[in-house]
Coordinates of C-alpha atoms and ligand atoms in Angstrom, one line a residue:
M226 CA 33.7 -36.3 117.1
F227 CA 33.9 -33.5 119.6
P228 CA 37.2 -32.8 121.3
A229 CA 36.6 -32.6 125.0
R230 CA 38.3 -29.2 125.2
A231 CA 35.9 -27.8 122.6
L232 CA 32.9 -29.0 124.7
R233 CA 34.5 -27.5 127.8
R234 CA 34.7 -24.1 126.0
T235 CA 31.0 -24.1 125.5
T236 CA 30.5 -23.5 129.2
S237 CA 32.8 -20.6 129.6
T238 CA 30.8 -17.5 129.7
P239 CA 32.6 -14.7 127.7
C240 CA 33.7 -13.1 131.0
A241 CA 35.1 -16.3 132.4
Y242 CA 38.5 -16.0 130.8
T243 CA 40.4 -16.1 134.1
R244 CA 43.0 -13.5 134.4
H245 CA 46.4 -14.9 135.5
T246 CA 47.3 -12.0 137.7
S247 CA 50.2 -12.4 140.0
S248 CA 49.0 -12.6 143.5
P249 CA 50.9 -11.2 146.6
F250 CA 49.6 -14.2 148.5
S251 CA 50.9 -16.8 146.2
S252 CA 54.5 -15.7 145.5
S253 CA 55.4 -19.4 145.3
Q254 CA 52.5 -20.7 143.2
R255 CA 49.7 -19.1 141.4
I256 CA 46.2 -20.3 142.4
L257 CA 45.5 -20.8 138.7
R258 CA 48.3 -22.0 136.5
P259 CA 48.6 -20.3 133.0
N260 CA 49.2 -23.2 130.7
S261 CA 51.3 -21.1 128.4
S262 CA 52.4 -17.5 128.1
L263 CA 49.9 -15.2 126.3
A264 CA 52.4 -14.5 123.6
G265 CA 53.1 -18.1 123.0
G266 CA 49.7 -19.5 123.1
T267 CA 46.2 -18.9 124.4
I268 CA 44.9 -18.0 127.8
R269 CA 43.3 -21.3 129.0
E270 CA 39.7 -20.3 129.6
E271 CA 38.0 -22.2 132.4
S272 CA 34.5 -22.3 133.5
T273 CA 34.0 -20.6 136.8
E274 CA 32.9 -23.9 138.3
E275 CA 36.1 -25.6 137.0
S276 CA 38.3 -22.8 138.3
D277 CA 36.4 -22.9 141.6
S278 CA 37.2 -26.5 142.4
K279 CA 40.7 -26.2 140.9
A280 CA 41.4 -23.2 143.0
S281 CA 40.3 -24.8 146.2
R282 CA 42.5 -27.8 145.3
D283 CA 45.3 -25.4 144.7
Q284 CA 44.7 -23.7 148.0
E285 CA 44.8 -27.0 149.8
A286 CA 47.9 -28.1 147.9
A287 CA 49.6 -24.8 148.8
K288 CA 49.1 -25.2 152.6
P289 CA 52.5 -27.0 153.3
I290 CA 54.3 -24.3 151.4
L291 CA 52.9 -21.7 153.7
A292 CA 55.3 -22.6 156.5
S293 CA 58.4 -22.3 154.3
D294 CA 57.0 -19.4 152.4
P295 CA 59.0 -16.2 153.0
L296 CA 55.8 -14.1 153.1
S297 CA 54.3 -16.5 155.7
A298 CA 57.5 -16.2 157.8
K299 CA 57.1 -12.4 157.7
V300 CA 53.4 -12.0 158.4
G301 CA 52.4 -15.4 159.8
S302 CA 50.8 -18.2 157.8
N303 CA 47.3 -17.6 159.0
Y304 CA 47.3 -14.1 157.5
V305 CA 48.5 -15.5 154.2
A306 CA 45.8 -18.1 154.2
K307 CA 43.2 -15.5 155.1
G308 CA 44.5 -13.2 152.3
R309 CA 44.3 -16.1 149.8
A310 CA 40.8 -16.9 150.9
L311 CA 39.8 -13.2 150.5
E312 CA 41.4 -13.0 147.1
W313 CA 39.6 -16.1 146.0
E314 CA 36.3 -14.7 147.2
M315 CA 36.9 -11.5 145.4
R316 CA 37.6 -13.4 142.1
R317 CA 34.4 -15.4 142.6
L318 CA 32.3 -12.3 143.2
T319 CA 33.9 -10.5 140.2
A320 CA 32.9 -13.4 138.0
E321 CA 29.4 -13.4 139.4
I322 CA 29.0 -9.7 138.8
K323 CA 30.1 -10.1 135.2
R324 CA 27.6 -12.9 134.6
T325 CA 24.9 -10.8 136.1
Q326 CA 25.8 -7.8 133.9
Q327 CA 25.8 -10.0 130.9
R328 CA 22.4 -11.3 131.8
R329 CA 21.1 -7.8 132.3
R330 CA 22.4 -6.7 128.9
F331 CA 20.7 -9.6 127.3
V332 CA 17.4 -8.9 129.0
E333 CA 17.5 -5.2 128.1
T334 CA 18.2 -6.1 124.5
T335 CA 15.3 -8.6 124.5
L336 CA 13.0 -5.9 125.8
K337 CA 13.7 -3.9 122.6
G338 CA 10.7 -3.5 120.3
P339 CA 8.0 -3.3 119.2
Y340 CA 9.2 -4.1 115.7
T341 CA 7.7 -3.4 112.4
V342 CA 8.5 -4.2 108.7
R343 CA 7.6 -0.7 107.6
T344 CA 6.8 -0.5 103.9
R345 CA 5.4 3.0 103.8
G346 CA 8.0 5.7 103.4
Y347 CA 7.2 9.4 103.7
G348 CA 6.8 10.3 100.0
K349 CA 6.1 14.0 100.5
I350 CA 8.1 15.1 103.5
P351 CA 5.8 17.5 105.4
E352 CA 7.7 20.7 105.7
H353 CA 6.3 21.6 109.0
I354 CA 4.0 19.7 111.3
A355 CA 1.7 22.6 112.3
D356 CA 1.3 26.2 111.5
S357 CA 2.4 27.2 114.9
K358 CA 4.9 30.0 115.1
I359 CA 8.5 29.9 116.1
E360 CA 8.8 31.9 119.3
V361 CA 11.8 33.5 121.1
K362 CA 11.2 34.2 124.8
D363 CA 13.4 34.4 127.9
N364 CA 16.5 33.6 125.9
Q365 CA 14.9 30.5 124.5
V366 CA 13.6 29.5 121.0
T367 CA 10.5 27.3 121.0
Y368 CA 8.4 25.7 118.3
T369 CA 5.2 23.7 118.9
D370 CA 6.1 24.1 122.6
R371 CA 9.4 22.2 122.1
K372 CA 12.6 24.0 123.3
I373 CA 15.3 24.3 120.6
P374 CA 18.4 24.5 122.8
N375 CA 20.8 27.4 122.3
I376 CA 23.8 25.1 122.1
W377 CA 22.2 23.2 119.2
L378 CA 21.3 26.4 117.4
R379 CA 24.8 27.9 117.8
D380 CA 26.5 24.6 116.8
N381 CA 24.3 24.4 113.7
C382 CA 24.9 27.9 112.4
Q383 CA 25.2 27.5 108.7
C384 CA 27.3 30.5 107.9
S385 CA 30.6 30.1 106.0
S386 CA 32.7 30.7 109.1
C387 CA 31.0 27.8 110.8
I388 CA 30.6 25.4 107.9
H389 CA 33.3 25.1 105.1
D390 CA 31.7 26.2 101.9
A391 CA 33.4 23.5 99.7
T392 CA 33.5 20.5 102.1
K393 CA 30.3 21.2 104.0
Q394 CA 32.2 20.2 107.2
R395 CA 31.9 22.0 110.5
L396 CA 34.7 24.6 111.1
L397 CA 33.3 25.7 114.4
D398 CA 34.8 24.2 117.5
T399 CA 31.6 23.0 119.1
F400 CA 32.9 22.9 122.6
S401 CA 34.4 26.4 122.4
I402 CA 30.7 27.5 122.5
P403 CA 30.1 28.5 126.2
K404 CA 27.7 26.1 127.9
D405 CA 25.5 29.1 128.8
I406 CA 25.5 30.7 125.3
A407 CA 22.7 33.2 125.3
I408 CA 20.6 35.1 122.8
E409 CA 21.6 38.8 123.0
S410 CA 19.1 39.9 120.4
H411 CA 17.0 38.4 117.6
S412 CA 14.7 39.4 114.7
F413 CA 12.5 37.7 112.1
E414 CA 12.6 38.6 108.5
G415 CA 10.8 37.3 105.3
E416 CA 7.2 36.2 104.9
G417 CA 5.6 32.8 104.9
P418 CA 6.9 29.4 106.3
S419 CA 9.4 28.9 103.5
N420 CA 10.9 32.4 103.5
E421 CA 10.9 33.3 107.1
V422 CA 14.4 33.6 108.7
L423 CA 15.3 34.0 112.4
N424 CA 18.3 36.1 113.0
I425 CA 20.1 35.7 116.3
K426 CA 23.0 37.7 117.8
W427 CA 24.7 35.5 120.3
S428 CA 26.4 36.3 123.6
D429 CA 29.7 35.1 122.1
G430 CA 29.5 37.9 119.5
H431 CA 28.5 35.7 116.6
S432 CA 25.5 36.3 114.4
S433 CA 23.4 33.5 112.8
A434 CA 20.5 33.3 110.4
Y435 CA 18.2 30.3 110.7
P436 CA 15.6 29.5 108.0
A437 CA 12.4 28.9 109.8
S438 CA 12.1 25.6 107.9
L439 CA 15.3 24.4 109.5
I440 CA 14.0 25.1 113.0
K441 CA 10.7 23.5 112.2
R442 CA 12.3 20.3 111.0
T443 CA 14.0 19.8 114.3
T444 CA 10.8 18.5 115.8
R445 CA 10.1 15.9 113.1
S446 CA 9.5 12.2 114.0
E447 CA 12.3 9.7 113.9
E448 CA 10.5 7.9 111.1
I449 CA 10.6 11.0 108.8
K450 CA 14.3 11.6 109.8
G451 CA 15.1 8.0 109.1
D452 CA 13.3 8.1 105.7
L453 CA 15.3 11.1 104.7
R454 CA 18.6 9.6 105.8
R455 CA 17.8 6.4 103.9
G456 CA 16.0 7.9 101.0
K457 CA 13.1 5.7 102.1
T458 CA 10.0 5.8 99.9
H459 CA 7.3 3.2 99.7
I460 CA 8.6 -0.4 99.2
N461 CA 6.7 -3.4 97.7
L462 CA 7.0 -6.7 99.5
W463 CA 6.7 -9.6 97.0
D464 CA 6.4 -13.3 96.7
S465 CA 6.8 -15.9 93.9
S466 CA 4.1 -14.2 91.9
I467 CA 6.6 -11.4 91.0
A468 CA 7.8 -13.9 88.4
S469 CA 4.9 -12.7 86.2
S470 CA 6.4 -9.2 85.9
P471 CA 9.7 -8.7 87.7
P472 CA 11.2 -5.2 87.9
S473 CA 13.5 -4.5 85.0
C474 CA 14.9 -1.7 82.8
Y475 CA 17.0 -1.4 79.7
Y476 CA 20.7 -0.7 79.8
Q477 CA 20.3 1.9 77.1
E478 CA 17.7 3.8 79.0
I479 CA 19.7 4.1 82.2
L480 CA 23.0 5.0 80.6
G481 CA 22.9 8.6 81.6
Q482 CA 23.2 9.5 85.3
S483 CA 19.9 11.3 85.0
Q484 CA 18.2 8.0 84.1
L485 CA 20.0 5.9 86.7
H486 CA 17.2 6.7 89.1
L487 CA 15.0 4.3 87.1
L488 CA 17.2 1.5 88.2
L489 CA 17.9 2.6 91.7
G490 CA 14.3 3.5 92.4
K491 CA 13.2 -0.1 91.4
L492 CA 16.1 -1.6 93.4
H493 CA 14.9 0.4 96.4
K494 CA 11.2 -0.5 95.9
Y495 CA 11.6 -4.2 95.2
G496 CA 15.0 -5.0 96.4
F497 CA 16.1 -6.3 93.0
C498 CA 15.9 -5.3 89.3
Y499 CA 17.1 -6.7 86.0
V500 CA 19.0 -4.6 83.5
D501 CA 18.4 -6.0 80.0
H502 CA 20.1 -5.7 76.6
I503 CA 23.6 -5.4 78.0
R504 CA 26.5 -6.9 76.1
F505 CA 27.7 -10.3 77.4
H506 CA 30.5 -11.2 75.0
D507 CA 32.6 -8.8 77.1
P508 CA 32.0 -8.3 80.8
A509 CA 33.2 -4.7 80.5
E510 CA 29.7 -3.3 80.0
T511 CA 28.5 -5.1 83.2
K512 CA 31.4 -3.6 85.1
A513 CA 30.6 -0.1 83.7
L514 CA 27.0 -0.5 84.7
L515 CA 28.0 -1.2 88.4
E516 CA 30.5 1.6 88.4
S517 CA 27.8 4.0 87.2
I518 CA 26.1 3.4 90.5
A519 CA 29.3 3.6 92.7
F520 CA 32.8 2.0 92.9
I521 CA 32.9 -1.8 93.1
R522 CA 33.8 -3.1 96.6
Q523 CA 37.1 -4.9 96.9
T524 CA 36.9 -8.1 99.0
H525 CA 39.0 -11.2 99.4
Y526 CA 37.3 -12.4 96.2
G527 CA 38.7 -9.4 94.3
G528 CA 36.7 -6.5 92.9
F529 CA 34.6 -7.1 89.8
Y530 CA 34.3 -10.9 89.7
D531 CA 34.1 -13.3 86.8
F532 CA 33.7 -16.8 88.3
T533 CA 33.0 -20.4 87.5
A534 CA 32.9 -23.7 89.4
D535 CA 36.6 -24.1 89.8
L536 CA 37.1 -23.4 93.5
A537 CA 39.4 -20.5 92.5
S538 CA 38.2 -19.0 95.8
K539 CA 37.5 -21.5 98.5
D540 CA 33.8 -20.8 98.7
T541 CA 30.8 -23.0 97.6
A542 CA 29.9 -20.3 95.2
Y543 CA 32.8 -21.6 93.2
T544 CA 31.3 -25.1 93.0
N545 CA 28.3 -26.5 91.1
I546 CA 26.3 -27.5 94.2
A547 CA 22.9 -26.0 95.1
L548 CA 23.0 -23.0 97.4
E549 CA 19.9 -22.3 99.6
A550 CA 18.6 -18.8 100.0
H551 CA 21.1 -16.6 101.8
T552 CA 22.5 -13.2 102.1
D553 CA 26.2 -12.7 101.2
T554 CA 29.1 -11.5 103.4
T555 CA 27.4 -12.0 106.7
Y556 CA 31.0 -12.4 108.0
F557 CA 31.8 -8.7 107.2
S558 CA 31.0 -6.2 109.9
D559 CA 29.4 -4.2 107.0
P560 CA 27.8 -6.8 104.6
A561 CA 27.8 -5.9 100.9
G562 CA 25.0 -3.6 99.9
L563 CA 24.3 -4.5 96.3
Q564 CA 25.3 -7.6 94.5
A565 CA 25.1 -8.3 90.7
F566 CA 25.1 -11.5 88.7
H567 CA 25.4 -11.6 84.9
L568 CA 25.3 -15.1 83.5
L569 CA 27.8 -14.9 80.6
S570 CA 27.6 -18.5 79.5
H571 CA 26.5 -22.0 80.5
T572 CA 27.6 -24.8 78.2
D573 CA 27.5 -28.6 78.2
G574 CA 25.2 -28.8 81.1
E575 CA 22.0 -27.7 82.8
G576 CA 20.5 -26.3 86.0
G577 CA 22.0 -23.3 87.8
A578 CA 18.6 -21.5 88.1
S579 CA 18.7 -18.5 90.3
L580 CA 16.5 -18.1 93.5
L581 CA 15.4 -14.9 95.0
V582 CA 13.4 -14.4 98.2
D583 CA 12.2 -11.1 99.7
G584 CA 13.7 -11.3 103.2
F585 CA 11.5 -8.4 104.3
K586 CA 8.3 -10.2 103.1
V587 CA 9.3 -13.3 105.0
A588 CA 10.3 -11.4 108.1
D589 CA 6.9 -9.7 108.0
E590 CA 5.2 -13.0 107.7
L591 CA 7.2 -14.3 110.8
L592 CA 6.2 -11.1 112.7
Q593 CA 2.6 -11.7 111.9
T594 CA 2.7 -15.4 112.8
D595 CA 5.2 -15.7 115.7
K596 CA 6.1 -12.5 117.4
N597 CA 8.3 -14.4 119.9
A598 CA 10.4 -16.1 117.2
Y599 CA 10.7 -12.7 115.5
K600 CA 12.0 -11.2 118.7
V601 CA 14.5 -13.9 119.3
L602 CA 15.9 -13.4 115.7
S603 CA 16.0 -9.7 116.4
T604 CA 17.8 -9.8 119.7
V605 CA 20.2 -12.9 119.7
N606 CA 23.5 -12.1 118.1
V607 CA 25.0 -14.6 115.6
H608 CA 28.6 -14.8 114.5
A609 CA 29.8 -15.7 111.0
H610 CA 33.1 -16.5 109.2
A611 CA 34.7 -16.9 105.9
S612 CA 37.7 -19.2 106.4
G613 CA 38.1 -21.2 103.2
N614 CA 41.0 -19.3 101.6
E615 CA 44.5 -20.0 102.9
G616 CA 45.6 -17.6 105.7
I617 CA 42.1 -16.0 105.9
S618 CA 39.4 -16.3 108.6
I619 CA 37.1 -13.2 108.3
Q620 CA 34.7 -12.6 111.2
P621 CA 32.7 -9.4 112.0
Y622 CA 33.9 -7.4 115.1
R623 CA 30.8 -8.4 117.0
G624 CA 27.7 -10.7 116.6
F625 CA 24.6 -9.4 114.8
P626 CA 21.0 -10.6 114.9
V627 CA 19.4 -12.1 111.8
L628 CA 16.9 -9.3 111.8
E629 CA 18.3 -5.8 112.5
H630 CA 16.2 -2.8 113.3
D631 CA 16.4 0.9 113.6
V632 CA 16.6 1.5 117.4
A633 CA 14.7 4.8 117.0
T634 CA 11.8 3.5 114.9
G635 CA 11.8 -0.3 115.4
E636 CA 11.7 -0.8 111.7
L637 CA 13.5 -3.6 110.0
L638 CA 16.7 -2.5 108.3
R639 CA 18.6 -5.6 107.4
V640 CA 18.3 -9.3 107.1
R641 CA 21.5 -11.3 107.7
W642 CA 21.0 -15.0 106.9
N643 CA 23.6 -17.6 105.9
S644 CA 23.5 -21.0 107.4
S645 CA 26.8 -22.0 105.6
D646 CA 28.8 -19.3 107.1
R647 CA 27.3 -19.1 110.6
A648 CA 29.7 -19.5 113.5
S649 CA 28.6 -19.2 117.2
I650 CA 25.3 -18.2 118.6
E651 CA 25.7 -15.6 121.4
L652 CA 23.7 -17.4 124.1
P653 CA 24.8 -19.7 127.0
I654 CA 25.1 -23.1 125.4
D655 CA 22.2 -24.6 127.3
E656 CA 19.9 -21.9 125.9
V657 CA 20.8 -22.0 122.2
E658 CA 17.7 -24.1 121.3
T659 CA 15.7 -20.9 121.8
W660 CA 17.5 -19.5 118.7
Y661 CA 17.4 -22.7 116.7
D662 CA 13.6 -23.0 117.3
A663 CA 13.0 -19.4 116.1
A664 CA 15.4 -19.8 113.2
R665 CA 13.7 -23.0 112.1
K666 CA 10.5 -21.1 111.7
F667 CA 12.2 -18.4 109.6
D668 CA 13.9 -21.0 107.5
A669 CA 10.6 -22.7 106.8
L670 CA 9.0 -19.5 105.6
L671 CA 12.1 -18.8 103.4
K672 CA 11.6 -22.2 101.8
K673 CA 7.8 -21.8 101.3
K674 CA 7.2 -22.3 97.6
E675 CA 5.0 -19.1 97.7
N676 CA 8.0 -17.1 98.8
E677 CA 10.5 -18.5 96.3
Y678 CA 11.0 -16.7 93.0
W679 CA 13.1 -18.9 90.6
E680 CA 14.5 -17.5 87.4
Q681 CA 16.9 -18.9 84.9
L682 CA 19.4 -16.0 84.2
V683 CA 20.4 -15.5 80.6
P684 CA 23.3 -13.7 78.9
G685 CA 22.4 -10.0 78.3
R686 CA 20.3 -9.8 81.5
V687 CA 22.0 -8.5 84.6
L688 CA 20.4 -9.2 88.0
I689 CA 21.2 -6.6 90.7
F690 CA 19.8 -7.0 94.2
D691 CA 19.8 -5.4 97.7
N692 CA 21.9 -7.9 99.7
W693 CA 20.5 -6.3 102.9
R694 CA 16.9 -7.4 102.0
V695 CA 16.8 -10.0 99.3
L696 CA 18.2 -13.5 99.7
H697 CA 19.6 -15.4 96.8
G698 CA 20.5 -18.9 95.9
R699 CA 20.8 -21.3 93.0
S700 CA 20.0 -24.9 92.0
A701 CA 22.8 -27.4 91.3
F702 CA 24.1 -27.4 87.8
T703 CA 26.3 -29.4 85.4
G704 CA 28.6 -28.1 82.7
K705 CA 30.6 -24.9 82.5
R706 CA 28.8 -21.9 83.9
R707 CA 30.3 -18.4 84.0
I708 CA 29.0 -15.5 85.9
C709 CA 30.4 -12.0 86.4
G710 CA 29.3 -9.3 88.8
G711 CA 30.3 -7.3 91.8
Y712 CA 29.4 -5.9 95.2
V713 CA 28.6 -2.2 95.9
N714 CA 28.7 -0.8 99.5
R715 CA 25.3 0.0 101.0
D716 CA 26.2 3.6 101.9
D717 CA 27.5 4.2 98.4
W718 CA 24.5 3.1 96.5
I719 CA 22.1 4.8 98.9
S720 CA 24.1 8.0 98.6
K721 CA 23.7 7.9 94.8
Y722 CA 20.0 7.0 95.1
R723 CA 19.3 9.9 97.5
M724 CA 21.2 12.3 95.3
L725 CA 19.0 11.3 92.4
L726 CA 15.8 11.1 94.5
L727 CA 16.1 14.3 96.5
G728 CA 19.0 16.3 94.9
R729 CA 22.2 17.5 96.5
E730 CA 20.7 20.8 97.8
K731 CA 17.9 19.0 99.6
V732 CA 20.2 16.3 101.0
L733 CA 22.6 19.0 102.4
E734 CA 19.8 21.1 103.8
E735 CA 18.5 18.1 105.8
L736 CA 21.8 17.1 107.3
P737 CA 21.4 18.9 110.6
V738 CA 17.9 17.6 111.1
S739 CA 17.7 14.1 109.6
Ligands
M3L121 C1 32.3 -13.2 94.9 N1 31.3 -14.3 94.5 C2 30.0 -13.6 94.3 C3 31.7 -14.9 93.2 C4 31.3 -15.3 95.5 C5 30.9 -14.8 96.8 C6 30.7 -15.9 97.8 C7 29.9 -15.3 98.9 C8 29.8 -16.2 100.1 N2 29.2 -17.5 99.8 C9 28.8 -15.5 101.0 O1 27.7 -16.0 101.2 O2 29.2 -14.4 101.5
AKG122 O1 26.1 -19.0 91.3 C1 25.1 -18.4 91.6 O2 24.1 -18.3 90.8 C2 25.0 -17.7 92.9 C3 26.3 -17.8 93.7 C4 26.1 -17.2 95.1 O3 25.1 -17.5 95.7 C5 27.0 -16.3 95.6 O4 28.0 -16.0 94.9 O5 26.8 -15.9 96.8

């Protein structure tokens, strides 16, 4: 059963919320009536067509008032009528302009691409692209015939009066640097690409020393810069055959921070990893494991969670029904980065097997088989919500596509897929089939047996996975099933991973150029 007003809402384009502005020409009656004050209720949105016909009716209805209207008496009723007609035309044109702008934005987004599911990272980051020299000529630094602007160089002076020694934050007031900052004098010192330093005396009286490697890194590709920001190394796409030897490690071997990279490296490479031989009579060790990566994310489910099928939180995870492959928290502007499940016990029943699907593998398959469907899922924004708990309806601040890419490189960064929590699709209602057709193809690939990895979790084995890449689900179950785990933010686990992979010094060194 569809309330008529809900159907009507499907035709209002986002910009068609009509503004109830007071009009000088309708002192006695607004052309469009607000059906309640904004404070007390909602602005009644109307489709432009609806407000068109309504307004013309209003205009007709208002005619008898013109004669008695004080404004008409003052300036003459024909002027008031002309003014109203002009005002109406202005509103109509404004609405038309907004619709055109919306269409243009959509077309521009759709033109984005080409896309790639990039598995190769840059293992050994090339220090410099060529053996060409850094040159300083006519007040300009160049490298491989690329100009390194003076404002960038001055703004990225690494001395302790420009960068705070302890916090690594910029102390320099960037926009106190004169727009025409010039090189007063310069000199090179040190030998070889890794020891060479360019010293510059600036026209503002400041002196800076730039390692040649820093200057050379400014001309790197966006792929290399992205790899450094994300700690990207080679990743392995997988299918159901990974069941024969899933990535795992032992709790005892990753206990020390120095060994944690064994876990984080596999998490990054495969998108999931088991941690075995962890105590399960007490969830504390599972919590400690997650906290050794980074702090556990607090959500409306709490922090470290220990749940069963009791609807303690109004979400189907807290039931015993089957859950198809999905990513969690699509309703957060920033979906959880890692998720962990540790089956602590399952008594008096059966089922509850866990499902994992490599969302990057499936996306790549879609890209290879149906570029148009891939493009639709990469450009059409989808909204989501979590509204089960009393007094809560969480929605992200904007829509996001199912497949999100790095604008600079076109590579896939995140899969956002949850049919249970999906809200609106950001397309004119009469065009949403485009999205459904593309999503149906993605769904079919997700549900291909060859892409599904089913595993029965057992106490003592913690499953941790990358919620931005790997989808998870479960089969229905009976009996009492208890799972504990937690979420970790994306930025926090990647921060830890990069520190372990590259080391703090290298990470800090790359900040101005990655
Ligand atoms: C917190 N805990 C993991 C127990 C339940 C989370 C529910 C997640 C929700 N179904 C979603 O897809 O985001
Ligand atoms: O109960 C499970 O095995 C998984 C629950 C789930 O999918 C979730 O919490 O998002």
